[in-house]
Short mmCIF file of C-alpha atoms and ligand atoms in Angstrom, two decimals:
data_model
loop_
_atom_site.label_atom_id
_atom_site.label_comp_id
_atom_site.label_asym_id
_atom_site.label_seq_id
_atom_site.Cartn_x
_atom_site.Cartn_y
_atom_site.Cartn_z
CA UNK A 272 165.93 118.43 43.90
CA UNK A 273 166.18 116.19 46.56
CA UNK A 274 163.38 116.65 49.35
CA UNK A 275 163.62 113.78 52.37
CA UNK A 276 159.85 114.00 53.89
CA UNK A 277 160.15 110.97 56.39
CA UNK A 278 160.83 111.89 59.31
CA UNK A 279 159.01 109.74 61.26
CA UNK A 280 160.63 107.03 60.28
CA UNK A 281 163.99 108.30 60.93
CA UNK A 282 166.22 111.47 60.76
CA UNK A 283 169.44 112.49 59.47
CA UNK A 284 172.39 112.70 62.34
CA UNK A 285 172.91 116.11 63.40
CA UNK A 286 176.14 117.26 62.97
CA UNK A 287 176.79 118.00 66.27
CA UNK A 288 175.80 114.76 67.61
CA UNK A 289 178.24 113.27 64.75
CA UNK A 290 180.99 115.14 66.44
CA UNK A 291 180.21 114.25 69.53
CA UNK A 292 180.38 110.71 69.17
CA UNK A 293 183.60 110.73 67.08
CA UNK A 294 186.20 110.36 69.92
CA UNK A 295 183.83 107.47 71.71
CA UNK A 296 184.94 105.42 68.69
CA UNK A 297 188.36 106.08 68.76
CA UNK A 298 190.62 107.58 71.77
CA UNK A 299 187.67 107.28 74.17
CA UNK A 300 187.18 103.75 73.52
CA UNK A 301 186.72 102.35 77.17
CA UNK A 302 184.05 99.96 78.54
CA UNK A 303 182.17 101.67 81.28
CA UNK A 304 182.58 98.80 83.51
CA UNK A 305 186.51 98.98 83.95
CA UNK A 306 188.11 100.66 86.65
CA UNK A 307 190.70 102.61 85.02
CA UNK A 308 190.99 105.77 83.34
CA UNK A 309 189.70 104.42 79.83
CA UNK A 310 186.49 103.16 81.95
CA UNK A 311 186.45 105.88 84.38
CA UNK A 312 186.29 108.44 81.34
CA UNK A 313 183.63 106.42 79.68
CA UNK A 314 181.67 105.79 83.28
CA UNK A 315 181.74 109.82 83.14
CA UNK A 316 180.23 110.39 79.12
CA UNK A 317 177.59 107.46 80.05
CA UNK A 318 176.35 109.25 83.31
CA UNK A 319 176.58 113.04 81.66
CA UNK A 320 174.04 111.85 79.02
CA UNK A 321 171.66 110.23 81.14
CA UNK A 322 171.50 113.56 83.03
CA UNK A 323 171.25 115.54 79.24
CA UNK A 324 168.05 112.70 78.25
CA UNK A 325 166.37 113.05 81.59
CA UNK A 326 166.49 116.70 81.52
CA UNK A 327 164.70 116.39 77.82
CA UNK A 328 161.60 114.55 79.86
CA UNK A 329 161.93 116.62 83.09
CA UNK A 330 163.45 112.79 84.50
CA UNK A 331 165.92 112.30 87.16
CA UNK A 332 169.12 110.11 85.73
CA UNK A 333 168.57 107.43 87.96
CA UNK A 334 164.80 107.16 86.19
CA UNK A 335 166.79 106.53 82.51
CA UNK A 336 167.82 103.36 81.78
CA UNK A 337 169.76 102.90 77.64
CA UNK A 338 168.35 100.55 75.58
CA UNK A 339 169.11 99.28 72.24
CA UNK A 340 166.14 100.82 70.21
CA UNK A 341 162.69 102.09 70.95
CA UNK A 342 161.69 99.03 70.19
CA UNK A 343 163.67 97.52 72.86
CA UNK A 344 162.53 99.85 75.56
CA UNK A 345 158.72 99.21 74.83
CA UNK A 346 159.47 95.39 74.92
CA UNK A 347 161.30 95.89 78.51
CA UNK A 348 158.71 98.32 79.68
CA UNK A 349 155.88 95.96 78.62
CA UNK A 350 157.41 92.34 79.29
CA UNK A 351 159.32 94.11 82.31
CA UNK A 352 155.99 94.23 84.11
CA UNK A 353 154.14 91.14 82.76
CA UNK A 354 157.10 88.70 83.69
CA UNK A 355 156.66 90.58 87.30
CA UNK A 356 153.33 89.92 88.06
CA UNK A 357 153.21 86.52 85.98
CA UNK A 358 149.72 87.18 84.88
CA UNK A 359 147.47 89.29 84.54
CA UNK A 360 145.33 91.82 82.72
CA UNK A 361 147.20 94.66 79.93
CA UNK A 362 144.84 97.49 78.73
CA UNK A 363 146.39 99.02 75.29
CA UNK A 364 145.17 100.71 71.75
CA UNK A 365 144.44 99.25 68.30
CA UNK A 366 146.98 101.42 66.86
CA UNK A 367 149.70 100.71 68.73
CA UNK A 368 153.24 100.75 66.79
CA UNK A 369 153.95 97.10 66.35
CA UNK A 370 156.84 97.17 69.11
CA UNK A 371 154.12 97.35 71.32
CA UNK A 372 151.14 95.55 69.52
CA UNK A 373 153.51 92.44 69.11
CA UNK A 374 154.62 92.40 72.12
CA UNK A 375 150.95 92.20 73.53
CA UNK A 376 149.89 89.81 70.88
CA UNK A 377 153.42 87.80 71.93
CA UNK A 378 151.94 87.77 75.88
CA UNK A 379 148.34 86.90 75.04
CA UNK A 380 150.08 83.33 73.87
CA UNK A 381 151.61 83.36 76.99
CA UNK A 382 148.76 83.67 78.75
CA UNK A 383 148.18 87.17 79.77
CA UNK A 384 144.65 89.20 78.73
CA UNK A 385 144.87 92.08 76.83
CA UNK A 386 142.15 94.51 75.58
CA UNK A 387 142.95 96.67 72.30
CA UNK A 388 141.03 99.99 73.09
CA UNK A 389 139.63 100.94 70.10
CA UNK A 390 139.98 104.69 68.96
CA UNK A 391 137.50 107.08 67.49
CA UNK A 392 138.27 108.32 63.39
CA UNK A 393 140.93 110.64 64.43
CA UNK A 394 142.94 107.83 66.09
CA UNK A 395 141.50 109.07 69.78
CA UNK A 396 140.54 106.39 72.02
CA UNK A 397 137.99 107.52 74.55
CA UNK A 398 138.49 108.00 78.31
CA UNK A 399 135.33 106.66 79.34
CA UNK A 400 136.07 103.24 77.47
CA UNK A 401 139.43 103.15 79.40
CA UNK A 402 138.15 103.39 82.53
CA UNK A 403 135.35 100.33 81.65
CA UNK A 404 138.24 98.45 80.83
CA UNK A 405 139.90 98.34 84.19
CA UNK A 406 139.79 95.28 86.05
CA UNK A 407 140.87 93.99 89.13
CA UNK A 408 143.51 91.75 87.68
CA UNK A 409 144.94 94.72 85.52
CA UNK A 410 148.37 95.31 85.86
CA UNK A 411 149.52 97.44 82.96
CA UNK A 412 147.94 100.20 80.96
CA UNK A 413 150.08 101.20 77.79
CA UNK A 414 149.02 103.82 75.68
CA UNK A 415 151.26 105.48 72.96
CA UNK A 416 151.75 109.77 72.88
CA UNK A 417 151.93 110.62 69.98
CA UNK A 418 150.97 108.29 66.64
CA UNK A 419 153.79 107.32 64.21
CA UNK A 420 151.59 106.57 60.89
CA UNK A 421 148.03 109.75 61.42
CA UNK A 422 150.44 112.18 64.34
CA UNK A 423 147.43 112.26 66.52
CA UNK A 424 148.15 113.20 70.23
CA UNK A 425 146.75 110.76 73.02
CA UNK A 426 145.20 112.23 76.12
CA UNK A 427 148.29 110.60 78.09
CA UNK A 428 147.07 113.24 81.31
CA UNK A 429 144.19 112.02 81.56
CA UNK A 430 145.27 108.31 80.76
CA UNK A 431 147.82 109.17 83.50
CA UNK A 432 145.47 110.48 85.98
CA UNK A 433 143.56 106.91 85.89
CA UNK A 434 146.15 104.77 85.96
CA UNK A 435 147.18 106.41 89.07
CA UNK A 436 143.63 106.72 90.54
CA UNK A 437 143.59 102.78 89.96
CA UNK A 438 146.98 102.13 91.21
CA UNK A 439 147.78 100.51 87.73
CA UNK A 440 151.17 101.07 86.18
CA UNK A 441 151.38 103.58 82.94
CA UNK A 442 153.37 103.10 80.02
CA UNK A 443 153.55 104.97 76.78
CA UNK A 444 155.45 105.07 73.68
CA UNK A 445 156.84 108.59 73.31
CA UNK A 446 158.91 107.65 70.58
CA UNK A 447 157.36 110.24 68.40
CA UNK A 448 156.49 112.97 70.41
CA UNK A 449 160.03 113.44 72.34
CA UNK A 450 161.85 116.43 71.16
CA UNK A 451 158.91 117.35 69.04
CA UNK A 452 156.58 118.35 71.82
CA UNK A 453 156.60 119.22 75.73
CA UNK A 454 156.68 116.00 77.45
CA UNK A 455 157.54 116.11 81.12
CA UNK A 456 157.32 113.27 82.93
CA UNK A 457 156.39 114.96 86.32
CA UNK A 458 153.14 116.45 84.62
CA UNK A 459 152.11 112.95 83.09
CA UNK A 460 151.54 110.49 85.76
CA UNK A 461 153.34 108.10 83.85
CA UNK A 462 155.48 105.48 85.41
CA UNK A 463 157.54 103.89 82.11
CA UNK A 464 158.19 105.82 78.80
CA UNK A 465 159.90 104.79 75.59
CA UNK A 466 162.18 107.09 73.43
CA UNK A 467 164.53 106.48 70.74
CA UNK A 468 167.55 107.99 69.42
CA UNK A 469 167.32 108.04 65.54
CA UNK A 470 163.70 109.44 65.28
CA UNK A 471 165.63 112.87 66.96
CA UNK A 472 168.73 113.41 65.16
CA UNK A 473 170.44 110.62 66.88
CA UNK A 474 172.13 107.88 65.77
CA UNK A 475 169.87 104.61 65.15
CA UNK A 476 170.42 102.01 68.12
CA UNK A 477 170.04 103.67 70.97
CA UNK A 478 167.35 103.92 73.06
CA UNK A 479 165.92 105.00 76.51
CA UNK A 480 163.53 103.75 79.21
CA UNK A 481 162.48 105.82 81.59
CA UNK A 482 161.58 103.99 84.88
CA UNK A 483 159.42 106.31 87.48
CA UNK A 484 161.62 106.05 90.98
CA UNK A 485 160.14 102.84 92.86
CA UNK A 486 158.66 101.13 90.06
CA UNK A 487 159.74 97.68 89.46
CA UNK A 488 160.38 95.80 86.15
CA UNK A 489 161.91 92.64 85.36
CA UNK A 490 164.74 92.36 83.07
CA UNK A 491 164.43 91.35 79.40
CA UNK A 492 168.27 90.67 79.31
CA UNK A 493 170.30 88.88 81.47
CA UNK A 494 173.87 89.09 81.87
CA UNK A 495 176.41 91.29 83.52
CA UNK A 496 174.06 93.46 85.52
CA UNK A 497 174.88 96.57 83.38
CA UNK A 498 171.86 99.44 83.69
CA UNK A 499 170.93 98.70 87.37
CA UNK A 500 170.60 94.72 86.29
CA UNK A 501 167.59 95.78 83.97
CA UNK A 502 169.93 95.40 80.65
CA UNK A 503 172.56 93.91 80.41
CA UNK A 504 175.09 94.45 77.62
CA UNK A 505 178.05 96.76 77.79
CA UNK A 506 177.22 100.46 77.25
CA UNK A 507 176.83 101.72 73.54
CA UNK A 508 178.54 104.62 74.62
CA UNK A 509 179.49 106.34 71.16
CA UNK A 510 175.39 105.77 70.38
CA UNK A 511 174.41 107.00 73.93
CA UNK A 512 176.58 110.06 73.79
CA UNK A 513 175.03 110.80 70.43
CA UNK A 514 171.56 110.22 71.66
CA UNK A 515 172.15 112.57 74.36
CA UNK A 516 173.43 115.12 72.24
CA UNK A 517 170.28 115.38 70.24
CA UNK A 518 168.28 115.43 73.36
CA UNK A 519 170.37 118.30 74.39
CA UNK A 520 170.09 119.98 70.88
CA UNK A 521 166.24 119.04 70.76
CA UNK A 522 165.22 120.61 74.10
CA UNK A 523 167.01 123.91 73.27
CA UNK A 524 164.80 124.84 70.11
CA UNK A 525 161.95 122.62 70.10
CA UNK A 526 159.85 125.58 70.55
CA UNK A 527 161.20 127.19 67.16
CA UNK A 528 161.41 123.91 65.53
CA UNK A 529 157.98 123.20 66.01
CA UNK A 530 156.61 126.61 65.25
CA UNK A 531 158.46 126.39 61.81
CA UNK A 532 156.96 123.02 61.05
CA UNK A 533 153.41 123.87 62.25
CA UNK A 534 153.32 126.68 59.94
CA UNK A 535 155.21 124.20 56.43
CA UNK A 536 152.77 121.30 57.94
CA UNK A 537 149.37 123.41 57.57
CA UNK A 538 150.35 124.63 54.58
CA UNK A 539 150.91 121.21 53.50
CA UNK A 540 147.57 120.25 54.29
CA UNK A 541 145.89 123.20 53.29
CA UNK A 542 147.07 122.47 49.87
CA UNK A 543 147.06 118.92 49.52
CA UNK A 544 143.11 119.01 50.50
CA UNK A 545 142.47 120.97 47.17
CA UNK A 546 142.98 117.69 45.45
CA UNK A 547 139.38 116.11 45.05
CA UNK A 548 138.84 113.24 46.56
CA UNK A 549 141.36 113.61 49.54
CA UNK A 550 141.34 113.40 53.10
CA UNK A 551 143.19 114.41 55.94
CA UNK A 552 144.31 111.09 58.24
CA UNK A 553 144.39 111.91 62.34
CA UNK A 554 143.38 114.49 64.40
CA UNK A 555 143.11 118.14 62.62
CA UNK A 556 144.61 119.93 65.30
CA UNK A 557 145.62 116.99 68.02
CA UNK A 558 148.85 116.21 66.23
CA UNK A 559 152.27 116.41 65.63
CA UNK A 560 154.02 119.74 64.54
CA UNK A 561 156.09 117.80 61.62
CA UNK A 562 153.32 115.85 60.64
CA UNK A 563 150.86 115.65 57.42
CA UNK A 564 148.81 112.50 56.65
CA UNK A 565 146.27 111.61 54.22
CA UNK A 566 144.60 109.44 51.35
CA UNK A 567 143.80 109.68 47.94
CA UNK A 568 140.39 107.91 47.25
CA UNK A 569 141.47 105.69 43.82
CA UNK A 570 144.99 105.55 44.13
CA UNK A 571 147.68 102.85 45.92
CA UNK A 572 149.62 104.74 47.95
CA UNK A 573 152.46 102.57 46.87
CA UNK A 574 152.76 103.91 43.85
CA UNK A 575 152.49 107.28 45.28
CA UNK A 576 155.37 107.32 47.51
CA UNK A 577 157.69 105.36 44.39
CA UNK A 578 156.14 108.67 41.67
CA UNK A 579 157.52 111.18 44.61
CA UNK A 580 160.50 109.16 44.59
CA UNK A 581 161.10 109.89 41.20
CA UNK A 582 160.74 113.30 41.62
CA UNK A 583 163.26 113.17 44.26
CA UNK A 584 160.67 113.30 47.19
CA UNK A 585 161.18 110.62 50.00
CA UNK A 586 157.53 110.14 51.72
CA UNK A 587 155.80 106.84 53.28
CA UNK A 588 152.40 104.81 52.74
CA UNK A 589 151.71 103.55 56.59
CA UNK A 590 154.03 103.18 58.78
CA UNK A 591 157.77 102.36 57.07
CA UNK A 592 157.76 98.94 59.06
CA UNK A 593 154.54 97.75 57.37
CA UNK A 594 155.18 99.72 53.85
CA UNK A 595 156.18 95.87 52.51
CA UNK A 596 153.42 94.22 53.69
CA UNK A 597 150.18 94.81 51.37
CA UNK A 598 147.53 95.14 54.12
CA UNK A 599 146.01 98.09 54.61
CA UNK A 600 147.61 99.83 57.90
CA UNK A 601 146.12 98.65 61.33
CA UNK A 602 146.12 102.02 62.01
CA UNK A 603 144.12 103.44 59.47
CA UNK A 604 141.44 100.67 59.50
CA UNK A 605 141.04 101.45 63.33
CA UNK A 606 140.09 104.95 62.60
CA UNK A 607 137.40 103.77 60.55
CA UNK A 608 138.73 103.97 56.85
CA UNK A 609 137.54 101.37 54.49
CA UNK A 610 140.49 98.94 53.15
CA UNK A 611 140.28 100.50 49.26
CA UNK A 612 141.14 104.06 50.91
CA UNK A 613 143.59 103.18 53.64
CA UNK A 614 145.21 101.70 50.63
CA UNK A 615 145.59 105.40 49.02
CA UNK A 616 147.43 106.53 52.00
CA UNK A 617 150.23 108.96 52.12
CA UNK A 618 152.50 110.57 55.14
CA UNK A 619 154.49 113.32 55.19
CA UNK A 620 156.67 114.41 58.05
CA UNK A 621 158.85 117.13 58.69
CA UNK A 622 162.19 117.92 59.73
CA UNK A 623 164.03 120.99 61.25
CA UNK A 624 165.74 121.30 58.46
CA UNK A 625 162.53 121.58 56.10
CA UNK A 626 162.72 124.87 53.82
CA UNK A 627 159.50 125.98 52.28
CA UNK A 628 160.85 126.24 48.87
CA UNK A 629 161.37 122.10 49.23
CA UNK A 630 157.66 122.03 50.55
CA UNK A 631 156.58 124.04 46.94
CA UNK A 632 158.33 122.01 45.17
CA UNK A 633 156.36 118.90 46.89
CA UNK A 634 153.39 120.51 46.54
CA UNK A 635 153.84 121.55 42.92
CA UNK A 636 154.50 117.84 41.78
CA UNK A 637 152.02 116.15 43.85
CA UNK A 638 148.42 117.20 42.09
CA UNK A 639 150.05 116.07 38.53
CA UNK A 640 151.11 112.41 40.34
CA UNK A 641 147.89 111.84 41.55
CA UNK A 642 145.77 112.87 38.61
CA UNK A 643 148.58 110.35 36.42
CA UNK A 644 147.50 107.69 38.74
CA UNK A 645 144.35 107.98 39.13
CA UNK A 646 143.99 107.81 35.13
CA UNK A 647 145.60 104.50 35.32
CA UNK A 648 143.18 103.16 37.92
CA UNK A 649 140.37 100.81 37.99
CA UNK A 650 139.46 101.67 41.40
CA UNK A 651 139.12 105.91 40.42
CA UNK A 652 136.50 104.90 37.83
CA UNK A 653 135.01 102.61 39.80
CA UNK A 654 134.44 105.06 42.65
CA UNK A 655 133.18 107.84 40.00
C1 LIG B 283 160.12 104.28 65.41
C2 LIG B 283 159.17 103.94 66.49
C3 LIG B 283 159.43 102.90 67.40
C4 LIG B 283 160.64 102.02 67.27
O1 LIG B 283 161.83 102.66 67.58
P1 LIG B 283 163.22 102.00 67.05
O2 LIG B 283 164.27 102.75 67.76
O3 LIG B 283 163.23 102.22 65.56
O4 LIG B 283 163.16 100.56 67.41
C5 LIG B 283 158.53 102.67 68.40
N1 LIG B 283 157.42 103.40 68.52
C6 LIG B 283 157.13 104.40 67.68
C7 LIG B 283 155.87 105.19 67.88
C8 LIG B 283 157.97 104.70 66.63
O5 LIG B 283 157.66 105.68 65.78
#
């Protein structure tokens, strides 16, 4: 049996979205930019999808700009407003994906200040600590939704409420929570929000930044003026019409998706908790529908995720980016875990496409795995 469990680090292409990219690739072939028919009929697909992704976020089109990645639109977001003001002050989290975290650590050599709000052991950070953090040089606050590596939901309301109380632009990564849970951009007082295309159903490559009417960013790329002048590069439009496809497909069942998940996710960690010596990772109840994280006290979480590969079942240790690296996830030492246990950590994330008898058979293997490891391991004995 084959069981794919990593959805947060990217999903299959919907078939729809497949078939609604075909023609872009062949008969529809036209750059957006030209003026006749073969750029007049991709001019149309490119503005229908930004009108199918900004209805996902409650948006207006003109407030979607495509992007290349997630990636890119938190390092346009980000840089967008630093290169704008030239200096300054940016207010962020310690767990952070690293699209954003570099890019802060990337404008601290540059010059700019940044605080890294820390969070609380569920991956919270805390209101009060936000607000203390605000100075008069601050031009940026960018706080992620939803967490890629523990699923814990951010307070982005009330983040939102204080950005706009200080008159301080708000930016948050919403790679993970789009399409998974409400986000409407006219509820959040955000101003900039990041989304990506292959963590949806979508094809990978394609991204979107949404830019709150009247705020202004700088361009990251230069060139032929394409998005409004704020990136350059003519129009993926195969990639955007498949990213707004699974927006499309997203918004219409997102409610049954994620009521079918919630119910295979608790069970997940109802189970998985009978194992001694594991605990849950995030927020018990301030987290994603699809998603299950924990670790194993005794056990590398490497090895883990390569035994469920064995048996078929595709899972992650951290976050996927930082699964080659052997430090303990940023993320998981923020909460408060000591470096032996973040070591032991495991994620599991859902997809629509999840059946229960795939979760049994996960949950079936998984006890025998961890008691073969921990047999094997210096650092179970140690801890006994
Ligand atoms: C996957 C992810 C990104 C990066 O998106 P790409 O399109 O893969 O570049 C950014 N932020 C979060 C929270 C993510 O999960």
């Amino acid at each position: 049996m084959k069981v794919y469990l990593d959805h947060a680090a990217t999903t299959p292409v919907a078939k729809e979205v497949l078939e609604a990219m075909i023609p872009f690739f062949s008969e529809k072939f036209g750059n957006a930019s030209s003026l006749h028919a073969y750029g007049r009929e991709a001019r149309k697909a490119l503005e229908e999808s930004r009108e199918k992704v900004a209805k996902l976020i409650n948006a207006e089109p003109e407030e979607i700009i495509f992007t290349g990645s997630g990636t890119e639109s938190d390092n346009l977001a980000i840089k967008g407003i630093a290169f704008l003001h030239r200096k300054g002050h940016i207010i962020t989290s310690s767990i952070e994906h690293p699209a954003v975290l570099e890019t802060c650590h990337y404008l601290q050599r540059k010059g700019f200040e940044v605080t890294f709000l820390p969070v609380d052991k569920y991956g919270l950070i805390d209101i009060d600590e936000l607000e203390e953090a605000i100075r008069e040089d601050t031009i940026l606050i960018s706080i992620m939704h939803a967490n890629n590596e523990i699923g814990t939901i951010e307070p982005i309301e009330e983040i939102g409420k204080i950005a706009r109380k200080n008159n301080i632009i708000f930016h948050t990564d919403a790679v993970q929570s789009v399409g998974k849970i409400e986000v409407d951009v006219k509820k959040i007082n955000v101003d900039l929000l990041s989304m990506s295309s292959h963590k949806i159903h979508g094809p990978k490559g394609v991204g979107a930044l949404y830019i709150r009417k009247g705020v202004k960013i700088e361009p990251v790329l230069h060139g032929g003026g394409h998005e409004k002048g704020l990136r350059s590069s003519t129009e993926n439009i195969a990639g955007i019409v498949g990213f707004a496809k699974a927006c499309e497909i997203a918004g219409s069942r997102m409610e049954k998706d994620a009521e079918k998940m919630m119910k295979l996710r608790d069970k997940i960690i109802k189970e998985v908790l009978k194992i001694e010596e594991t605990y849950l990772t995030g927020h018990p109840t301030k987290r994603l529908p699809n998603h299950a994280s924990f670790y194993f006290r005794g056990i590398e979480g490497e090895s883990l995720v390569l035994m469920l590969d064995s048996k078929g079942i595709a899972t992650s240790t951290g976050s996927a980016c930082s699964s080659k690296k052997l430090q303990p996830s940023h993320v998981l030492l923020a909460t408060g875990i000591k470096p032996e246990d973040a070591h032991g950590s495991l994620r599991v994330t859902l997809g629509r496409e999840n059946t229960e008898e795939e979760i049994d058979y996960f949950l079936g293997v998984l006890p025998q795995i961890v008691e073969d490891l921990r047999k094997i391991s210096p650092m179970w004995y140690k801890s006994k």
